Amino acid sequence: MSAARPSDSPEAVRELPPVPSTSRTSFAELSVRQRMREKLKAARTKAEITLSQEEPSPDPRRLKGIRERKPGIRLDKMSDNEKFREMPESESHLPSKVKFCDSVKKLKGKSTLQNDFPSEEEAYNFFTFNFDAVPEKMKAGARKKNGLNEEEEVEEECVETHEDEQEEDEMDEDVCLVKDDDLFIGQTDEDLLVMKPVDCESYTEQLKREKEFLFVPSMLPVPASEKMPRNMQPRYLEDEGLYTGERPFVSQSNQNILENRILRQDQGKEWFGDDGKILALPNPIKQSSTRPPIFSLEEGIAPELETVYRKAIKMTSTNQYFVGPGDFQGLFQLDIDISGLIFTHHPCFSREHVLAAKLAQLYDQYLARKQKNLTKLLTDKLHALRSAVQYSIEGGGDGVPVAQQSIPEYKMEIRQTRRLRDTEQEKDRTLLKAIIKVWKQIKSLRDFQKFTNTPMKLYMRKEEVDRKSDEKAYEAEIQAEIKELLEECMEEYEKKMEEYKTELQDWKSWKKTQKSKKKKKKKVTHVDEESEDYDFGEERIKPIPPKMANSLEIEQQVREKADNCRRKPGEPILVPELTLSGSITPTEQCPRAEVVRREDVKKRSAFIKVLFNSKEVSRTVTRPISSDFRVHFGQIFNLQIINWPESLKLQIYETTGISSTTLLAEVFLPVPETAVLTGSAPLEEIEFSSDQRVMLDHEGVGSGVSFSFEADGSNKMTLMTSGKVSSSVSWAAGERGIPLIPPLSQQNTGIPSALKNIDAIASIGTSGLTDMKKLAKWAAEAKLDPNDPNNAALMQLIMVTTSGEAHVPDFFRLEQLQQEFNFVSDEEFNRSKRFRLLQLRNEEVPEFRNYKQVPSHEREISEKIFQDYEKRVQERDVIDSKNYLDAHRAVVANYLQKVRESVISRFLIAKHRFLLSDLVNEEEIPSLGILGLSLFKLAEPKRPLRPRRKERKKVTAQNLSDGDIKLLVNIIRAYDIPVRKPVMSKLQQPSKSSRSFNEMFAASPSAQSPPNSPDWAFNQVLVRPFVEVSFQRTVCRTTTAEGPSPCWNEELELPFRAPNGDYSTHSLQSVKDEVFINVFDEVLHDAVEDDRERGSGIHTHIERHWLGCVKIPFTTIYFQARIDGTFKVNIPPVLLGYSKEKNVGMERGYDSVRNLSEGSYITLFITIEPQLIPGESVREKMNEMLKKFDTQEDEKLLQAAEKYEAECTSKFPSRQCLTTVIDLDGKTVFITRYIKPLNPPQELLDAVPNGSQTAAELVARYVALIPFLPDSVSFAGICDLWSTSDQFLYLLAGDEEEHAVLLCNYFLGMGKKAWLIIGNAIPEGPTAYVLTLEQSQYVIWNPSTGCFYGQYDTFCPLKNVYCLISCDNIWFNMQEYDSPGRINFDISKPKHWKPFFSRSLPFPGLHSIQPEELTYEHSDKAAALELQSRIEKILKDKIMEWRPTRPTRWNRYCTSTLRNFLPLLEQNHGKDVEDDHQAELQKQLGYYRVSGFPIHMPYSEVRPLIEAVHSTRVHTIDVSNVEFALAVYVHAYPQNVLSVWIYVASLVRNR
Amino acid sequence: MAELHLFGEIEGASGFSERRLFCKWGLHAGGAWTLLAGAGAGQTQVDDPQVDDVAHWGHPLDMHLATKGLQGWPKLLLEVWHVDSWGRHGLAGYGVCAVPSAPGSHLLTCVTWSPRGSPGQRLLGPGAPRLLRPEAAASAGERFRLRTESAGTVQLRLGVLPRHLHRFGVAL
């Protein structure tokens, strides 16, 4: 809007007022006129001053502008308020105008000199330009209220030149106001609108306007006087020697500008310091920049981030009370003896007590005075002096000048002594009087209250004196005194007379003034004189000659005084004696209030705390306060200190009743002198008092409470609790009498030394680096201000530099100050049994893995807990050969143990990682078909006679505890149990050893049919077998059945206990227990001694004969979930007294199935109730992890292997496909590398023709003789480790894989076609077998037993075949079935067997990891013999040990016979020699009934042998006359493979 | 010889721009501290909230610490990650949460931040820069080099059970 345009700029001015005027508004309350005047005046004077000052300024115009503008602006400011405006304007304008005119005229005179300054006319035009617009504006009616103000301002501006104009303006205003009234009446568009060209302000005009409200501070220096408060001189601190930092550099002109600006402001002077400079910090720049520096990440650590090592030091002497380790001088001892406490006042004091205390106090005073006896002393002295004077006067004739001179001195002394004596005498007398007075008070009080509280009694002993001599002495004394006084007075008089004379002369000359002066002077002198002389002096006030002393007056005075302070002549000397012999009124006779008081006292007790250096070190026992308010402690405290004591303090506490304890007072004990030693220190009484205010409601007077003895309550007194502690402090004397006192030097070691020690650098004494020295030199030259706090660090450094040695940081320490702030040392921390136990449990160390609850207190953990663990850790490297009897095996066992541990520790972490399936139990959503089926099943009729197997629910292992799990063993039936042989029977059986493979697997059974004798069937003796199952020391047995093919069908239930109660998957997998299923024959013997008894009772003796056993590891049951099948019973090759039944009748029906069976079989069903989920996934995962862990295989090969495995498992998920395995080093190896033809021991091949079946059997037997060590037990749930054949032969331990690989390699080495079978067998589970092709027949070998089976053998333990492995390929079974009898082993058909290497991926020629050739150590016969005898001895000892109650007799004859049999058995590989034995034994031991059997085992260690013997239960025979025979034979094969035979037999003599 | 038992849970996280979050956590303490039992680090499951942006984990924490000094009071370092629809993992934020020093149960809120990538990196998508050593998030030094942007918050509930600290003059 153009109409508003002219008002714009002034308005802006008002809205944005210039800085200097901002605070002026506060003056608004003042009368505006007054203010105006003042301001104008100030402005004018200022203008004058500035003008005079700034004359040399190059640009006066600008300055003037500033000055001029000022008043105008101020007016403008005022005019903010409308009300203000009306009144002052008309009145104030005139004077202001005049003044302005004056100032401006002055200015004008100067300014006109300059050409560029706008003239008055110009200025006028400028301002009136706006005015011209006003009328138009008014016409438009759009004038705002503000407009008024603007105009006024403008008026003011131009007032100096056009006074008339002002009037006009006023008029205009009025017009405007009038017009405003009818502003909006009769408006038309034309009236409102007007066309005008666009206003354009030129730049110069703009600048001019800006000048009006812009303040530009001058660059000229400000005079010091303006910056300082009035009448102040600038003060320069630097000149006074104080440190003033260096100011930051600011250019002088900038500084001037700032000063000028600040001065304009209110209280601007506050910004200036004493030296007239702007206050400034020494260095306002922040040390570190706030803005982060831009680092390029490539560069290394910046130099400022490098670290410096400071050696850690113990802050020893930071506290002066502690002695550093360096200056430790032993302990010193301070003995504090606190003997007792006496209250001089106590709140529980009765009035009588108060008096008694007072009396006691007085009496104590009296005694003390009497002891000193000052009066007597002074009297004697007086006499002596007098006599001396007398003597010197008398002997004056001798003319000794010295004596003459000393007479006045003597006299002076006499006078003083006399005065002293008089006061002492007076004191004595008043004390005596006081004592008597108090005693009288007590007596009256006792009479009044009718009871006695204190045992105090005062006796006055009168010492009669000779009246006459006494009087005489008294008189003499008085006379002497009078005489002396007279003398004195005479002297005085003479002196005064002389004075008087001179004075008189003076007085005569200045009569008037002298008189008053004299008077004054005399008064002054008289004050110093004795009182007797007073009136004497008084007379002399007048300027008359002094009077002669009146002797009578003096006499009177002396006598008066003597009366007062001295005993009257003839009066007896009173000696008070205070005794405690008085009796206290018993409590019953006291009034109520007193009783209460006494009871209160009884309740109270006191104790004292001893504070050393303000720390409580000990306290006395709490002793009750006795009725006389004394407490006896009699305790001595020995304080062992190491430094000079700072303070010793006793705190006296009083306890009331049981609970409340109040601090009565604190008493400081002086630290004793070094000479004060225990024994010589006297007890000192130290007074104390308390300002506690105690008011009591009984007879007690309380503390701090005023009370009175008077009846009317006047003469009040207030007593505070107070008392005395008697104690002594002394230094103890050590051995040999050396006082235990800290060295005196320590007394002075105060803060300074402590400070010195605190400074780490100072105490270490660092650095003497060369550059440091340079720095120090520089600092010395630069004369750095040592007081500057900024230099402090540098100065310290320099100080150190000059004294220290070189120091180079050579290592870096993490966690600085850690050690200093530790609560406990590392050793102590590690000693904590509880923490150790917790940690070991957490680490799952076997001993502590399942430790249930760790005690919460250290003391509850016995040291024994760790013993086993520590022993194991210690003995890890110690080889214990005792258990192994064979150094090599001990080493191997140790090695295996280490491998085991390393493997376990490596996978312990991985064990905790879970797959999704481990955590989430995702039930499959039933499909429609299944749903329909189940619905159909519901409708099905129930058929109870045809039970179905229900799927059991699987239980996760976490929520199990002891007793929850049971092992169910269902023993169904057995076949071909050996039968008892009639003693005399002799049967010849054909030797099977010569049979060929063809014969064995031939369908025709004719060869095996034994020649039957007709009487065989009738001759046979029944066998009564039963089965005993033992598991985890629990034994269950079935009932006894009859016959060689018994049927039990019994379910046995055995509880299962997990090791350490840990039912986790991991733990269950590592259970090593085995289920032993032993078959026994129950034999009944007639035990009747006498035939005559036979009719009346049955006496039979039951014997059990072991027939054979089946061992099934628990882990197999666990992994398989159930075991169902027929197992071969492990029957010893020879069972004395038994033979295999060859039933003719049976031969016919089953021969096709059983023709190959040589042993006995038992059908079992074993399962765990409830079913546990086997942790198979863990193993899988481990393998996965291991593959990634380390390998030397080609990446492509591994990828192919993975792909192959994935393909195979996707088709047959249940079949395991093995392509890579892990070797002993934990590396992944492709499986074919294990297969390579290897040479079997030459010894074995020498015996039989190569390539023959016997050779193969022999080799298989050799392999089986290598002890079996299942991986799944040692590396439970972790992984299978495959060792190469040479490793296997060295370790002499391994599981199925190693056996199978070795056997396969041997067969290949013998020129056979052999493969490794990966499959599943019972009872081993997943295992490896060997397949050979023998004359178009496939033979399956069990490598761990050495047995072989035909492809179609039903009793073959191998149940599933998954894949075949040769030295150059892997074939996966793609056929529908996987049991060996139903599959085709022809690997050339890719439809049946999926090869790994095919045309698309040819065999890359992987070289084997097996050695080129195996070398064998020759068997050591001597060692075997030694071992044999040792085993025999151990076993014999064991058997005797197992029969603790009965004697064990050894039949030597039988033993030697058996010993002869054993090598024969070994030779024949345990086959078909029993008949020979039987016959032989029968021949030799006709009288005995012999039952026994040989046990054959591969040798690993002794323990399994003992177990095996124990499990046969030979030792349990209970017959009284039983004898035993035991023989051991060890046969050594190459590479230290040992075959052990143990022949055990029991013999019972036949009658 | 003093002990500190910490137990509680990582309840969840909120305020992250990404969904499908999981959290890696680890305990950081000074050299004086020993972990007696319990896991000192772990990772939660991936929570894929269907409704809002609050991820719930309820991940249990249980640590038994022993200490011989007060230095290096334990801290929990949290790394929040997100999984995108292709199963790729990306960092969502780092956070450090000091274990409260007062006994009792505490509800903690841990704010997180993530390093900000250069404009080019941000253009490329979710692959945000990560710390080379996530421990740096727990340490105070050299953080000024980082340019970060704030991410969401993680809620924790921690029970603190000190033992024997008072024996060494530490009142909690």
PDB file of N, CA and C in Angstrom, chain A residues 819 822 824-833 858, chain B residues 1 68:
ATOM      1  N   GLN A 819      45.287 -53.826  39.246  1.00  0.00           N
ATOM      2  CA  GLN A 819      45.833 -54.512  40.413  1.00  0.00           C
ATOM      3  C   GLN A 819      45.637 -53.673  41.672  1.00  0.00           C
ATOM      4  N   ASN A 822      42.127 -54.024  43.018  1.00  0.00           N
ATOM      5  CA  ASN A 822      41.550 -55.343  43.245  1.00  0.00           C
ATOM      6  C   ASN A 822      41.136 -55.504  44.704  1.00  0.00           C
ATOM      7  N   VAL A 824      40.810 -58.495  46.038  1.00  0.00           N
ATOM      8  CA  VAL A 824      41.608 -59.612  46.529  1.00  0.00           C
ATOM      9  C   VAL A 824      42.672 -59.904  45.496  1.00  0.00           C
ATOM     10  N   SER A 825      43.704 -60.545  45.945  1.00  0.00           N
ATOM     11  CA  SER A 825      44.769 -60.870  45.012  1.00  0.00           C
ATOM     12  C   SER A 825      44.313 -62.030  44.132  1.00  0.00           C
ATOM     13  N   ASP A 826      45.015 -62.176  43.040  1.00  0.00           N
ATOM     14  CA  ASP A 826      44.657 -63.246  42.122  1.00  0.00           C
ATOM     15  C   ASP A 826      44.784 -64.605  42.798  1.00  0.00           C
ATOM     16  N   GLU A 827      45.800 -64.720  43.638  1.00  0.00           N
ATOM     17  CA  GLU A 827      46.018 -66.020  44.276  1.00  0.00           C
ATOM     18  C   GLU A 827      44.828 -66.374  45.148  1.00  0.00           C
ATOM     19  N   GLU A 828      44.395 -65.375  45.890  1.00  0.00           N
ATOM     20  CA  GLU A 828      43.283 -65.643  46.789  1.00  0.00           C
ATOM     21  C   GLU A 828      42.025 -65.978  46.001  1.00  0.00           C
ATOM     22  N   PHE A 829      41.892 -65.279  44.899  1.00  0.00           N
ATOM     23  CA  PHE A 829      40.724 -65.499  44.054  1.00  0.00           C
ATOM     24  C   PHE A 829      40.749 -66.918  43.500  1.00  0.00           C
ATOM     25  N   ASN A 830      41.942 -67.334  43.082  1.00  0.00           N
ATOM     26  CA  ASN A 830      42.027 -68.660  42.502  1.00  0.00           C
ATOM     27  C   ASN A 830      41.906 -69.740  43.567  1.00  0.00           C
ATOM     28  N   ARG A 831      42.125 -69.355  44.788  1.00  0.00           N
ATOM     29  CA  ARG A 831      42.043 -70.347  45.848  1.00  0.00           C
ATOM     30  C   ARG A 831      40.596 -70.669  46.205  1.00  0.00           C
ATOM     31  N   SER A 832      39.706 -69.832  45.759  1.00  0.00           N
ATOM     32  CA  SER A 832      38.305 -70.031  46.140  1.00  0.00           C
ATOM     33  C   SER A 832      37.786 -71.355  45.586  1.00  0.00           C
ATOM     34  N   LYS A 833      37.400 -72.215  46.497  1.00  0.00           N
ATOM     35  CA  LYS A 833      36.959 -73.546  46.082  1.00  0.00           C
ATOM     36  C   LYS A 833      35.619 -73.482  45.390  1.00  0.00           C
ATOM     37  N   GLU A 858      32.027 -71.059  51.306  1.00  0.00           N
ATOM     38  CA  GLU A 858      33.338 -71.644  51.023  1.00  0.00           C
ATOM     39  C   GLU A 858      33.642 -72.789  51.976  1.00  0.00           C
TER      40      GLU A 858
ATOM     41  N   MET B   1      36.403 -61.725  45.338  1.00  0.00           N
ATOM     42  CA  MET B   1      35.619 -62.827  45.852  1.00  0.00           C
ATOM     43  C   MET B   1      34.136 -62.496  45.799  1.00  0.00           C
ATOM     44  N   LYS B  68      37.160 -59.776  41.261  1.00  0.00           N
ATOM     45  CA  LYS B  68      38.124 -59.399  42.278  1.00  0.00           C
ATOM     46  C   LYS B  68      38.352 -57.892  42.265  1.00  0.00           C
TER      47      LYS B  68
END
